[in-house]
Coordinates of C-alpha atoms (C1' of nucleotides) in Angstrom, one line a residue:
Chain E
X866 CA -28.8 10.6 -14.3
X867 CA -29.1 9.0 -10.8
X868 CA -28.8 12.1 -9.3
X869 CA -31.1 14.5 -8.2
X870 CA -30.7 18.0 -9.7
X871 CA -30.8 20.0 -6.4
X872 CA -26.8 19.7 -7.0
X873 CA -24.6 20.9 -9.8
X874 CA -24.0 18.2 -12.6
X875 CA -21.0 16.5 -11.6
X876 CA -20.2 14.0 -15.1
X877 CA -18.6 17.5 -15.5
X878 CA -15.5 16.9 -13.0
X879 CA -14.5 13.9 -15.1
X880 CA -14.3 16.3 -18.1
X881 CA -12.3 19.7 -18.3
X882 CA -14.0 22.1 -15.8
X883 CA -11.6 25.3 -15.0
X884 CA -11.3 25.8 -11.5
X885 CA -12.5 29.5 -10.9
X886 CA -10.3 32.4 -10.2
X887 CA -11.7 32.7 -6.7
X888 CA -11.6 29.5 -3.9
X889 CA -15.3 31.4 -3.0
X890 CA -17.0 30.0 -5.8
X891 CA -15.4 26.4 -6.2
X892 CA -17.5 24.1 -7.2
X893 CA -16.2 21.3 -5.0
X894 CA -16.9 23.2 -2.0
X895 CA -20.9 23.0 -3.3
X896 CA -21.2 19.6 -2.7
X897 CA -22.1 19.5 0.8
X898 CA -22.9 15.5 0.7
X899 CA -19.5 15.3 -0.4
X900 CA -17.1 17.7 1.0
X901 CA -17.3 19.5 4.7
X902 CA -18.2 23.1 4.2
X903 CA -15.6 26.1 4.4
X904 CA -16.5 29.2 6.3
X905 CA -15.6 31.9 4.6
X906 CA -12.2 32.6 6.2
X907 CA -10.7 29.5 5.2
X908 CA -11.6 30.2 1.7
X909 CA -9.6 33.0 2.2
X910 CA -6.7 31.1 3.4
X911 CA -7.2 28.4 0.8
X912 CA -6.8 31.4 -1.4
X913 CA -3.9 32.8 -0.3
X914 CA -2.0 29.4 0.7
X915 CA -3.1 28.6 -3.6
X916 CA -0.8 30.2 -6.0
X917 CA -2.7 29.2 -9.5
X918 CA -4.2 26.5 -11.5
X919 CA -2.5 24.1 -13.7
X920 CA -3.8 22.0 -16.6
X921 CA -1.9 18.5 -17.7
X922 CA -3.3 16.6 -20.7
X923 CA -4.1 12.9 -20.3
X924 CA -1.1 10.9 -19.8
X925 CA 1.3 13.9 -19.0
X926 CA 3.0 13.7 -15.8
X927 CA 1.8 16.0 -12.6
X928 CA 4.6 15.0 -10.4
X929 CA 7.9 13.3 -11.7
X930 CA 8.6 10.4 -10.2
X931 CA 12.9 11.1 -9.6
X932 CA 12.2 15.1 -8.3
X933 CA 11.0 16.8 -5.2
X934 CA 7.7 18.9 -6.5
X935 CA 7.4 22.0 -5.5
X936 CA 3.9 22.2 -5.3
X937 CA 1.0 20.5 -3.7
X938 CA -2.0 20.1 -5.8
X939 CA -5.6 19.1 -5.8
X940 CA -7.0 17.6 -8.2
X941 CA -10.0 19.8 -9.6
X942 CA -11.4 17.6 -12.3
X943 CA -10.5 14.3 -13.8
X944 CA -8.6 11.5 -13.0
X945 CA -4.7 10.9 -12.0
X946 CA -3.2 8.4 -10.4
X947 CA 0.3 7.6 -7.9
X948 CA 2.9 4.8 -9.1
X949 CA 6.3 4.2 -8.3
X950 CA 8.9 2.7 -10.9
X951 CA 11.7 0.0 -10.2
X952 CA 14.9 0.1 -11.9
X953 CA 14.1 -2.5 -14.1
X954 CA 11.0 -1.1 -15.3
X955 CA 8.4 -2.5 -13.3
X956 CA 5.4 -0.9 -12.1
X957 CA 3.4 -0.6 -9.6
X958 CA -0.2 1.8 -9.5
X959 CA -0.5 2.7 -5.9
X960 CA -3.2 5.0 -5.7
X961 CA -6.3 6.2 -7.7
X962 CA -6.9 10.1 -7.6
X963 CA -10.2 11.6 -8.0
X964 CA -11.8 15.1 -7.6
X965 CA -10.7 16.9 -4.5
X966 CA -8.0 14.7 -3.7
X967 CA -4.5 16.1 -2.4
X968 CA -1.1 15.0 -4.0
X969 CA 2.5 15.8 -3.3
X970 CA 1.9 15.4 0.4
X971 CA 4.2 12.7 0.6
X972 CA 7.2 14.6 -0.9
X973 CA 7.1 17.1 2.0
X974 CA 8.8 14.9 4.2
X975 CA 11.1 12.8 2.2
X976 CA 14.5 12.5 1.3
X977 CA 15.1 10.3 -1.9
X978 CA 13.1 9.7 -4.7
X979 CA 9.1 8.9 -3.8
X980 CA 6.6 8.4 -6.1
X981 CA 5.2 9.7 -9.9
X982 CA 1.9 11.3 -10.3
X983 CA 0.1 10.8 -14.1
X984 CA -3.0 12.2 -15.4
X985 CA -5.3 9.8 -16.9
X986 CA -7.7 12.3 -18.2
X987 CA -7.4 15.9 -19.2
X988 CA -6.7 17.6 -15.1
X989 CA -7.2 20.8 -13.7
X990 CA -5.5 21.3 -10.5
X991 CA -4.9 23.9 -7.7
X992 CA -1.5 24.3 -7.0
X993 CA -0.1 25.4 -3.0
X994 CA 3.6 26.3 -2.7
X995 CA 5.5 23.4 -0.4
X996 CA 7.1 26.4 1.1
X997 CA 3.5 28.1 2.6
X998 CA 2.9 24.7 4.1
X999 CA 3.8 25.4 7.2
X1000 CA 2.9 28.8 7.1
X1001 CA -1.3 27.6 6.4
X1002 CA -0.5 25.1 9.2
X1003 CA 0.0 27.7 11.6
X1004 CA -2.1 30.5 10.6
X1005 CA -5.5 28.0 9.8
X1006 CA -4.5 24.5 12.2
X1007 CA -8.2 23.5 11.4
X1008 CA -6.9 23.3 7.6
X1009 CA -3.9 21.5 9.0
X1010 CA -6.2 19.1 10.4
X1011 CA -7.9 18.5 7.1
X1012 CA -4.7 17.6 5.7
X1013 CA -4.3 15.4 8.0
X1014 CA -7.8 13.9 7.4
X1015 CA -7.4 13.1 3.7
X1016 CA -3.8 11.7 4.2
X1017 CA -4.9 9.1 6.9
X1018 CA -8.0 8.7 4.5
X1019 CA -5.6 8.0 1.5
X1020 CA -3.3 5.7 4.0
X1021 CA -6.7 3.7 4.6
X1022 CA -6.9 3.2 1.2
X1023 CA -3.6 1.6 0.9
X1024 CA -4.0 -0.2 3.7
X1025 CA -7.0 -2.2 1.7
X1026 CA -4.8 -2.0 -1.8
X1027 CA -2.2 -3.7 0.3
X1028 CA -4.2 -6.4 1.5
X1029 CA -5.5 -6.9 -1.8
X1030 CA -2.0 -7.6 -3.5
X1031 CA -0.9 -9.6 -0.7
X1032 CA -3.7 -12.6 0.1
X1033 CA -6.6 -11.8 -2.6
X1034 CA -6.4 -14.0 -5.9
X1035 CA -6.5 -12.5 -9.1
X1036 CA -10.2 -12.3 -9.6
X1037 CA -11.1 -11.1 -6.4
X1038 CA -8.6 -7.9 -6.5
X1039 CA -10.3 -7.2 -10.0
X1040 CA -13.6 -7.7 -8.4
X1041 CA -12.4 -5.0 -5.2
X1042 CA -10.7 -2.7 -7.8
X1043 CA -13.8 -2.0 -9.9
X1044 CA -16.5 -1.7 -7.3
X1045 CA -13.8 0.5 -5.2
X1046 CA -13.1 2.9 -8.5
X1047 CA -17.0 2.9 -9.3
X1048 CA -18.1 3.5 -5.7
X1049 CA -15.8 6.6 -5.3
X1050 CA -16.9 8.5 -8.8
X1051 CA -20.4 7.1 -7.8
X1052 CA -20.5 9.4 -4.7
X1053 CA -18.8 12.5 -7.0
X1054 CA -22.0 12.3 -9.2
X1055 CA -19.2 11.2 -11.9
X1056 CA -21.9 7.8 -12.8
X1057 CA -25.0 7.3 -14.6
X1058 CA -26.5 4.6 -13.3
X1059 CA -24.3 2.0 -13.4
X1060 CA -22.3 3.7 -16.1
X1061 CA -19.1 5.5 -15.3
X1062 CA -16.5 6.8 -18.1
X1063 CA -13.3 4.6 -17.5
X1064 CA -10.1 6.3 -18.1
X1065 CA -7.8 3.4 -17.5
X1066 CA -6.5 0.4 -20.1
X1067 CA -5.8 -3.2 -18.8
X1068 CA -2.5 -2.0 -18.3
X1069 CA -3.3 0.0 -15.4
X1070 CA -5.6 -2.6 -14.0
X1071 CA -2.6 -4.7 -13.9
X1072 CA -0.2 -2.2 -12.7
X1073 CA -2.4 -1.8 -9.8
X1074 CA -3.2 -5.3 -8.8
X1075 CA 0.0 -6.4 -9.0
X1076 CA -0.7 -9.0 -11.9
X1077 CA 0.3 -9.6 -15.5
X1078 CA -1.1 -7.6 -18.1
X1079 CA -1.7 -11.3 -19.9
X1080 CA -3.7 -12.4 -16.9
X1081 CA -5.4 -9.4 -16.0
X1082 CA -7.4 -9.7 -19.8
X1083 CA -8.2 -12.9 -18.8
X1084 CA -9.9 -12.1 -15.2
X1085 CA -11.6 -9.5 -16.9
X1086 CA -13.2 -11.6 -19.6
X1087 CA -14.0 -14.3 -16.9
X1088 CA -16.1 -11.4 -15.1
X1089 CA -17.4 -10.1 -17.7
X1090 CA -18.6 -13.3 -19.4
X1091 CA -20.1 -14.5 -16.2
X1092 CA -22.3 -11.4 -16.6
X1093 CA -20.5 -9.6 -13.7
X1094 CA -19.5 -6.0 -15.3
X1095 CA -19.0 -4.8 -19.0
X1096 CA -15.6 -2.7 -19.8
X1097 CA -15.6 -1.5 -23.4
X1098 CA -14.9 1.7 -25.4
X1099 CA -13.8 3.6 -21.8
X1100 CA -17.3 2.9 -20.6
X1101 CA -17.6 0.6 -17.3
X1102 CA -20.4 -0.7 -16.4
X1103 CA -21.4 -2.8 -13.1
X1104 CA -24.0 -5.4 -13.9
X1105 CA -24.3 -7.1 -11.6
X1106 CA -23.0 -5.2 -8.0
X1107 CA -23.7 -7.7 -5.6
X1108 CA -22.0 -10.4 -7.1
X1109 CA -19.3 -8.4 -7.2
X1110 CA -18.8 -7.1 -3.9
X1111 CA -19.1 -10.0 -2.5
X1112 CA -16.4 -11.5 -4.4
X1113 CA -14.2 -8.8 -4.1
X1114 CA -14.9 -8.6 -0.1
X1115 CA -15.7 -5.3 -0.5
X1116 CA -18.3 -4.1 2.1
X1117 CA -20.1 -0.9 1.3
X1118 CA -19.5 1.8 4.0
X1119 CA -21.1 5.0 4.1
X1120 CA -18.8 7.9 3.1
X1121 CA -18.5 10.5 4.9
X1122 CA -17.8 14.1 4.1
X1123 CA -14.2 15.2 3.7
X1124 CA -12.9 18.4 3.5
X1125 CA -11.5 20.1 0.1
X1126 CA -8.5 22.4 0.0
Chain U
X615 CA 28.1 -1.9 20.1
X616 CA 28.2 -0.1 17.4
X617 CA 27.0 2.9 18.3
X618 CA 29.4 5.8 19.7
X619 CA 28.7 6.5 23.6
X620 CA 27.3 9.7 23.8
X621 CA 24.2 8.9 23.5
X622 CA 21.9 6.7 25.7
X623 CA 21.9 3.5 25.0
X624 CA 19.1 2.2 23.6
X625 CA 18.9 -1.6 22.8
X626 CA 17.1 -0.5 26.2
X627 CA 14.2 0.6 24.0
X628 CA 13.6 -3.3 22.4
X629 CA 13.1 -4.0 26.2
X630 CA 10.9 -2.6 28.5
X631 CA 11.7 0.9 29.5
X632 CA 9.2 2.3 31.3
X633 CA 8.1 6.3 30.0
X634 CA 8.8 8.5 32.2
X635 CA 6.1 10.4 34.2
X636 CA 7.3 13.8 33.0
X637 CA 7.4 14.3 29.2
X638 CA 10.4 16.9 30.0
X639 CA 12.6 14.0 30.8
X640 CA 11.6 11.4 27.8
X641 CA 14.0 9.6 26.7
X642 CA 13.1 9.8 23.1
X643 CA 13.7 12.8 22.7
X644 CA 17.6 12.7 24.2
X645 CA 18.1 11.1 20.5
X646 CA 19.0 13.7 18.7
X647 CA 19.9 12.3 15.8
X648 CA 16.9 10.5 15.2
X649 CA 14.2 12.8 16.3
X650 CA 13.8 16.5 16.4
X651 CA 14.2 18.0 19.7
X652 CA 11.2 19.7 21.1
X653 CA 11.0 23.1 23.1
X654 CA 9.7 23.4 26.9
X655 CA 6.7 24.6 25.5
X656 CA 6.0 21.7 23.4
X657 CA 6.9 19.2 25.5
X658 CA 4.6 20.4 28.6
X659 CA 1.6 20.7 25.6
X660 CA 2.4 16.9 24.3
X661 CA 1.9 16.5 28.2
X662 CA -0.9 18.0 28.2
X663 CA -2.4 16.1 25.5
X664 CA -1.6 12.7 27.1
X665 CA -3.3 10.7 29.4
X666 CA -1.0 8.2 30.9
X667 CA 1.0 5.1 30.2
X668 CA -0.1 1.7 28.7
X669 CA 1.9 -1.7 28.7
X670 CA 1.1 -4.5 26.7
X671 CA 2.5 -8.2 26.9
X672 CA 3.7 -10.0 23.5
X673 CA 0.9 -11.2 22.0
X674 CA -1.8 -8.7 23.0
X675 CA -3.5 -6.2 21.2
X676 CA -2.9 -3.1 21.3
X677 CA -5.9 -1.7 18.7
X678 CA -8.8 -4.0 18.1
X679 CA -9.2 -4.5 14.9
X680 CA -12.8 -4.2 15.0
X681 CA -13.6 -1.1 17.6
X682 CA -12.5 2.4 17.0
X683 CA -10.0 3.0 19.4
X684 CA -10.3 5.5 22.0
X685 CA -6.9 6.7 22.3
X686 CA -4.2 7.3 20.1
X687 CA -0.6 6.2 21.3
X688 CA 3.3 6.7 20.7
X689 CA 5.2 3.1 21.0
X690 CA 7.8 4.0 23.5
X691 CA 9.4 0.8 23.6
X692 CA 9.4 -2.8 22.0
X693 CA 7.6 -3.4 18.5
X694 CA 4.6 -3.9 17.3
X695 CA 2.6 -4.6 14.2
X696 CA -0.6 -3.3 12.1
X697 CA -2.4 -5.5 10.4
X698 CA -5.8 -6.7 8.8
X699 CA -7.6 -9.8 8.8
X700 CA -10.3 -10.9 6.0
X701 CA -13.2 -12.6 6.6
X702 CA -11.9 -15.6 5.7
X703 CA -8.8 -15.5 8.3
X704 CA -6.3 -14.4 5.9
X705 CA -4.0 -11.7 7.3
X706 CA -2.2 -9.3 6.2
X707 CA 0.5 -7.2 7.6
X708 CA 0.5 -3.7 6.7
X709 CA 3.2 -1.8 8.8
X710 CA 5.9 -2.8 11.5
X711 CA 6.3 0.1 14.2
X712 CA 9.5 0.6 16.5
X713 CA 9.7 3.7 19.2
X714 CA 8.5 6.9 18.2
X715 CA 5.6 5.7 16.1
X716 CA 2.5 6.9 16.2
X717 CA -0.5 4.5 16.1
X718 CA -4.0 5.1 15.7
X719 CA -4.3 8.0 13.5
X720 CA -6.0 6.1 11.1
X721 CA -8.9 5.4 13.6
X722 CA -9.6 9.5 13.7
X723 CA -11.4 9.6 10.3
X724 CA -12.7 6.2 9.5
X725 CA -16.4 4.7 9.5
X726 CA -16.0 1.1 9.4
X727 CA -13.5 -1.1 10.8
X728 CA -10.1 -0.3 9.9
X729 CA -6.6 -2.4 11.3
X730 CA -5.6 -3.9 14.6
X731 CA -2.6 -3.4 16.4
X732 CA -0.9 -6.2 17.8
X733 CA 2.4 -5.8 20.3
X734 CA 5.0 -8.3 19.0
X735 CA 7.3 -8.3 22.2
X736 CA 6.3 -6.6 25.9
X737 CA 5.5 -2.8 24.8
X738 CA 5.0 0.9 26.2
X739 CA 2.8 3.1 25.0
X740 CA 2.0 6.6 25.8
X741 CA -1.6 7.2 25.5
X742 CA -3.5 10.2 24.1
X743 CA -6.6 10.9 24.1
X744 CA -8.9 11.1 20.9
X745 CA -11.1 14.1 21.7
X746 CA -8.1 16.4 23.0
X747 CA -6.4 15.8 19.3
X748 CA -8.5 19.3 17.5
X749 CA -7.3 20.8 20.5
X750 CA -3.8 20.0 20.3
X751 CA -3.8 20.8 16.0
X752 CA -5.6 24.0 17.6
X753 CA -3.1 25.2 20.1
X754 CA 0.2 23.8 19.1
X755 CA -0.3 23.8 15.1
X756 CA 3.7 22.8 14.6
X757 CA 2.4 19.6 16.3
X758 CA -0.2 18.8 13.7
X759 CA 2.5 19.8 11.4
X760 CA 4.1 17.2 13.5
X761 CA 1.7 14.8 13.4
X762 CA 1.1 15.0 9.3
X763 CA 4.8 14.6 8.5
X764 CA 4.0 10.8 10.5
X765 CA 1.3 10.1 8.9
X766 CA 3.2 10.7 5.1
X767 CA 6.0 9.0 6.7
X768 CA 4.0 5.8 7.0
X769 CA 2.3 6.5 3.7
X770 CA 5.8 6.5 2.1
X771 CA 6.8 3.3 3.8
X772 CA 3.3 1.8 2.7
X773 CA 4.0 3.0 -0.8
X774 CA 7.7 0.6 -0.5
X775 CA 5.9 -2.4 0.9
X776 CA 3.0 -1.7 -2.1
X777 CA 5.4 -1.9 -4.3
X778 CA 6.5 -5.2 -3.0
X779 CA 3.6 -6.6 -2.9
X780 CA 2.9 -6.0 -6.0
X781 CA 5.9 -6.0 -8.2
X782 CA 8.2 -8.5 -6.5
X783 CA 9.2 -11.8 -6.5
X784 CA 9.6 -13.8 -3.1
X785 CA 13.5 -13.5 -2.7
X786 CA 13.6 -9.9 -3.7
X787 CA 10.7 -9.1 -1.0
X788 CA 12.3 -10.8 1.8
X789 CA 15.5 -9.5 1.1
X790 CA 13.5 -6.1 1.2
X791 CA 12.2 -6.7 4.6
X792 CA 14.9 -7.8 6.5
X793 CA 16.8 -4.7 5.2
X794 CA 14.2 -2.7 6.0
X795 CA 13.5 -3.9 9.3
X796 CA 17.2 -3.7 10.1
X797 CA 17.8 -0.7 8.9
X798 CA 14.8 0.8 11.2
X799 CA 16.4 -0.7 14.0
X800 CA 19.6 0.3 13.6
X801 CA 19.2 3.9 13.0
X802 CA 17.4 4.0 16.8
X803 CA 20.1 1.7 18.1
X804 CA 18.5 -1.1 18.9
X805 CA 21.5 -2.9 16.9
X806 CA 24.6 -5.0 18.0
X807 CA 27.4 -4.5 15.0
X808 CA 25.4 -7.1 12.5
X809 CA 22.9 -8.6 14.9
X810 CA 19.0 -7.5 16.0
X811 CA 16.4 -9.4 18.5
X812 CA 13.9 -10.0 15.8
X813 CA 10.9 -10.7 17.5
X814 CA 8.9 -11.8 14.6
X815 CA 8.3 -15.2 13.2
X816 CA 8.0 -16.8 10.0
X817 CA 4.1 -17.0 9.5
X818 CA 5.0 -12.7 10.4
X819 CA 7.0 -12.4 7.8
X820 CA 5.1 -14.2 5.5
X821 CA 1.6 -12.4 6.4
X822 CA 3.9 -9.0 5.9
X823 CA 5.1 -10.3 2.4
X824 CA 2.0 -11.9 0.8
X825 CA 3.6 -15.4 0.7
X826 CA 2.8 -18.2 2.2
X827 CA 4.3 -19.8 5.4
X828 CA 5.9 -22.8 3.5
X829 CA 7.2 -21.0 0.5
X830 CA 8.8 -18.1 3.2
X831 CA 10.5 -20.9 5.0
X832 CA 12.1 -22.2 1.7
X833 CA 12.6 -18.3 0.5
X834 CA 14.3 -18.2 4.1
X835 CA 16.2 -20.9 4.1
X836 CA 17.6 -20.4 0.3
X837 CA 19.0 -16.7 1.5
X838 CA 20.6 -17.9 4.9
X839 CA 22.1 -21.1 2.6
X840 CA 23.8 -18.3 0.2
X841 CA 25.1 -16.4 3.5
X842 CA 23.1 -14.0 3.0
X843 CA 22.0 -13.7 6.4
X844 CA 21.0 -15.8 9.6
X845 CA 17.9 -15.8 11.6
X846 CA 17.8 -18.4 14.4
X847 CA 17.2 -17.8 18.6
X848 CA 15.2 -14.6 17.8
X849 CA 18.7 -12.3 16.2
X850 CA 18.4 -11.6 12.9
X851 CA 22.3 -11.8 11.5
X852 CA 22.9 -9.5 8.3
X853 CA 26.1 -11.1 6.9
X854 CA 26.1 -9.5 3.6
X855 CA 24.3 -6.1 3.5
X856 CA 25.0 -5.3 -0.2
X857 CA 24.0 -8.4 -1.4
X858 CA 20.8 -8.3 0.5
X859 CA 20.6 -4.6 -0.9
X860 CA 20.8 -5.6 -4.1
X861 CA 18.5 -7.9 -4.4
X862 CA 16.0 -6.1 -2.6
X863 CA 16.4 -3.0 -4.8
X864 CA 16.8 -1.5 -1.4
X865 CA 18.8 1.7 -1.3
X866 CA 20.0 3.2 2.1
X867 CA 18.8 6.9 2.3
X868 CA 19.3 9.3 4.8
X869 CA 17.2 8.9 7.4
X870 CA 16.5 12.2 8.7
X871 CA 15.0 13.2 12.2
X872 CA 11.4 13.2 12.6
X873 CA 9.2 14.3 15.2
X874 CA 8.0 12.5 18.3
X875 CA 4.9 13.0 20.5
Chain V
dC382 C1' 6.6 -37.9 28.5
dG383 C1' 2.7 -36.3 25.9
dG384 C1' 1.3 -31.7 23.9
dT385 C1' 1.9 -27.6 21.6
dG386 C1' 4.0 -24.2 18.5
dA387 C1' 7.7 -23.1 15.2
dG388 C1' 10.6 -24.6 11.7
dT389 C1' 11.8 -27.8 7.8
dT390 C1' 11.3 -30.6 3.9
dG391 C1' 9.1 -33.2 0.0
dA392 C1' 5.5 -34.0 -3.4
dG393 C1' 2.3 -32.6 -6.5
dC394 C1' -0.7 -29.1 -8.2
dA395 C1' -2.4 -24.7 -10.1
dG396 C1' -2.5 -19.9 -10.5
dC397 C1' -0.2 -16.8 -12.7
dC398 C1' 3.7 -15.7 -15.7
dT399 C1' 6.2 -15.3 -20.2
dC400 C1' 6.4 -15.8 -25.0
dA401 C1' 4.0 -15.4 -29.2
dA402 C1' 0.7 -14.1 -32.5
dA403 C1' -3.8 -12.8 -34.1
dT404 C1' -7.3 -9.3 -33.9
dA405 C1' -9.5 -4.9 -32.9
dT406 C1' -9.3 0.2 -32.4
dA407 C1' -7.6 4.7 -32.9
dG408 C1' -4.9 8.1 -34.9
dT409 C1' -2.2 10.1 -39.0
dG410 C1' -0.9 11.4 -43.4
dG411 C1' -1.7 11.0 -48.2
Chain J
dC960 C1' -11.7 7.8 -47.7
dC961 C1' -8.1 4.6 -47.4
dA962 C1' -3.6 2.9 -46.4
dC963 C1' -0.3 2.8 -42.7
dT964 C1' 1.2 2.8 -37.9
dA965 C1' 0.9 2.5 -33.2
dT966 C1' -1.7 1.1 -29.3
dA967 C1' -4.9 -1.9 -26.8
dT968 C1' -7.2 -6.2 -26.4
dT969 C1' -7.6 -11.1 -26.9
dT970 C1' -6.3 -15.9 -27.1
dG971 C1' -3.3 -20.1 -27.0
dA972 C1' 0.7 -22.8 -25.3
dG973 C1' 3.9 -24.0 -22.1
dG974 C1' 6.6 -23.3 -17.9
dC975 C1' 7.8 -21.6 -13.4
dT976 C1' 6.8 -19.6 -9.0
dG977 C1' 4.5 -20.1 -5.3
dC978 C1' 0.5 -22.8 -3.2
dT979 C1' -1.6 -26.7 -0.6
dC980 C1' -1.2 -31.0 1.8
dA981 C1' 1.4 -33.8 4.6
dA982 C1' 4.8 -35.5 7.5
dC983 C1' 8.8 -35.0 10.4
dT984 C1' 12.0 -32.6 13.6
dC985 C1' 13.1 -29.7 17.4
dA986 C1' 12.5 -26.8 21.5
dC987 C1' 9.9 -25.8 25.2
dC988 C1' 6.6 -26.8 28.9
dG989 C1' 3.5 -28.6 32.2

DNA sequence: CGGTGAGTTGAGCAGCCTCAAATATAGTGG
DNA sequence: CCACTATATTTGAGGCTGCTCAACTCACCG
């Protein structure tokens, strides 16, 4: 591990870890490099605003994509991801969801359909009744204000998946994708080195970057001949980081601490 | 006009309409079909919370794309654009803003550079300042609730363009945007029957859709030959709506009231 | 009347797509 | 343990969409 132990193993979070009965022992709120620490009272209102826990097995759906859901959640453990559907079939990945990310947000708001949610792993989640929303927003603002933090933190990150599938080429939005997905489970303590368990087949690589799942196979075997990164039996691994980065544009900013709900 | 007369007119707002000093007597919020009305109390707090007035020519920026701005603003009048720029000069456009947007939200959370804001006709702003925003979540917590249903209203709208981006071919996407865009538009009145002041040009579209400036121009040209619509002089012409609709994949909604600050 | 920016058009190229088929790889039932 | 099936990966071939390069027009302006 390339962690040091003075923090609880995290590889854990990509497998099945029940969240605990009580919001004052999660184990997200332990990671202080991670997430911003929660006085005691707001555990108590992340308690109360939390109605239960819900597991989905990989590839089940969280949130379908045609219906209003009537929960929030965070995402405990594992990995999930956002898409949206066209009538013809079509699809298009729009967001990668890790450990202590929010989901549903978007729904609050909206009229017509919005957007699916799939598990890509085993999940556990937290789920919050849309209808205390506004309720937690008024009793605990500073909680509101942390859901405002992670969705202009998730808008940031479409902003850059946006730019990606508008002006990058094909092997430069594989290059951004894999350093991006490594860097963020890299700062959950969800790597070994520079291995991380990859949940994800070619097909969501495409799905996200906007790009045939033909082509996609193609950029990845380019990469990975030229010695850049190896992607077999679920296991990613970055050999070469620099090389990477660079071609994918993608500029290594320190990460800050973001609160959990 | 197509809009009935008991409301203000507001092709005023594409021009420049100066804010008014008081936020009790904005017009904004006299639309109340389009945005929620706000109480006495929340007015003279959104008062509170701002600073003053900007105005910015066509052409300038609005956000630097490399500085964390100081303030956040509301576009009272006129459009405007986000966008990013790679190293290599490509841009992209991420989001187009009309009156009532919120800007600079993004900013609040964010290490590294994040987008620029550039004002694509003369603009009005009203500016608040960053460090009074705790402050206003604090006191006035249906205000961050305010403030959170904007920011997941631009994550939805980010989601669509995503999805474009991604998924679609060039007709389809320009179809997409010029329904989009007119659509905005029209819902704050900034319409005549079929016509808009379109301030943008091609190389806007284009940098919005992914595509390049020649291949827009022909993509342009193809829809306006099939009477599809005409864009000439700065008014953008819808002459068939369902056709553009259709191809687009674009399906009217609702749009319900939002917010303003 | 030259200069600049936006729009238009043609020509040729290539990146990415679709179609097709050949391997793995994994899971399932006998 | 092996056949059988379904899913994921890989590769080739050929074609179209969208790209780059280049040139011309038009409007506007000093």
């Amino acid at each position: 591990m390339s962690r040091p132990n003075d923090r609880p193993s995290l590889s854990l979070l990509a497998q099945s870890v029940e969240p605990p009965a009580q919001c004052g022992t999660c184990l997200l709120h332990e990671l202080h490099d991670v997430f911003l620490p929660a006085s005691d009272e707001e555990r108590q209102a992340i308690a109360a605003f939390r109605s239960g826990t819900r597991n989905v097995r990989a590839g089940g759906l969280i949130i379908e994509e045609r219906e209003r859901s009537s929960h929030l959640y965070t995402l405990y453990s594992g990995w999930a991801f956002r898409f949206k559907t066209l009538s013809d079939g079509r699809r298009q990945i729009l967001h990668f969801l890790l450990p202590g990310d929010l989901m549903g947000l978007q729904d609050e708001f909206a009229e017509g359909r919005t957007h699916g949610v799939q598990a890509a792993t085993d999940v556990r989640l937290c789920a919050f009744p849309r209808e205390r929303l506004w309720s937690f927003f008024h009793t605990q603002p500073k909680m509101g204000y942390a859901i405002t933090w992670l969705a202009a933190r998730e808008e940031k990150m479409l902003d850059d998946a946006l730019v990606s599938n508008g002006r990058r080429a094909a092997s430069e939005r594989v290059a951004m994708l894999l350093m991006h997905l490594f860097r963020r489970a890299e700062h959950l303590g969800m790597t070994e080195g520079q291995r991380l368990a990859f949940p994800f087949n070619q097909q969501h690589i495409a799905d996200a970057l906007g790009l045939s799942l033909v082509h996609t196979n193609k950029t990845l075997r380019k990469l990975s001949r030229a010695g850049l990164h190896r992607l077999e039996g679920g296991v990613l691994e970055i050999l070469d980081p620099h090389a990477l980065a660079q071609l994918g544009d993608y500029f290594e900013r320190p990460i800050r601490p973001v609160p959990v709900l």
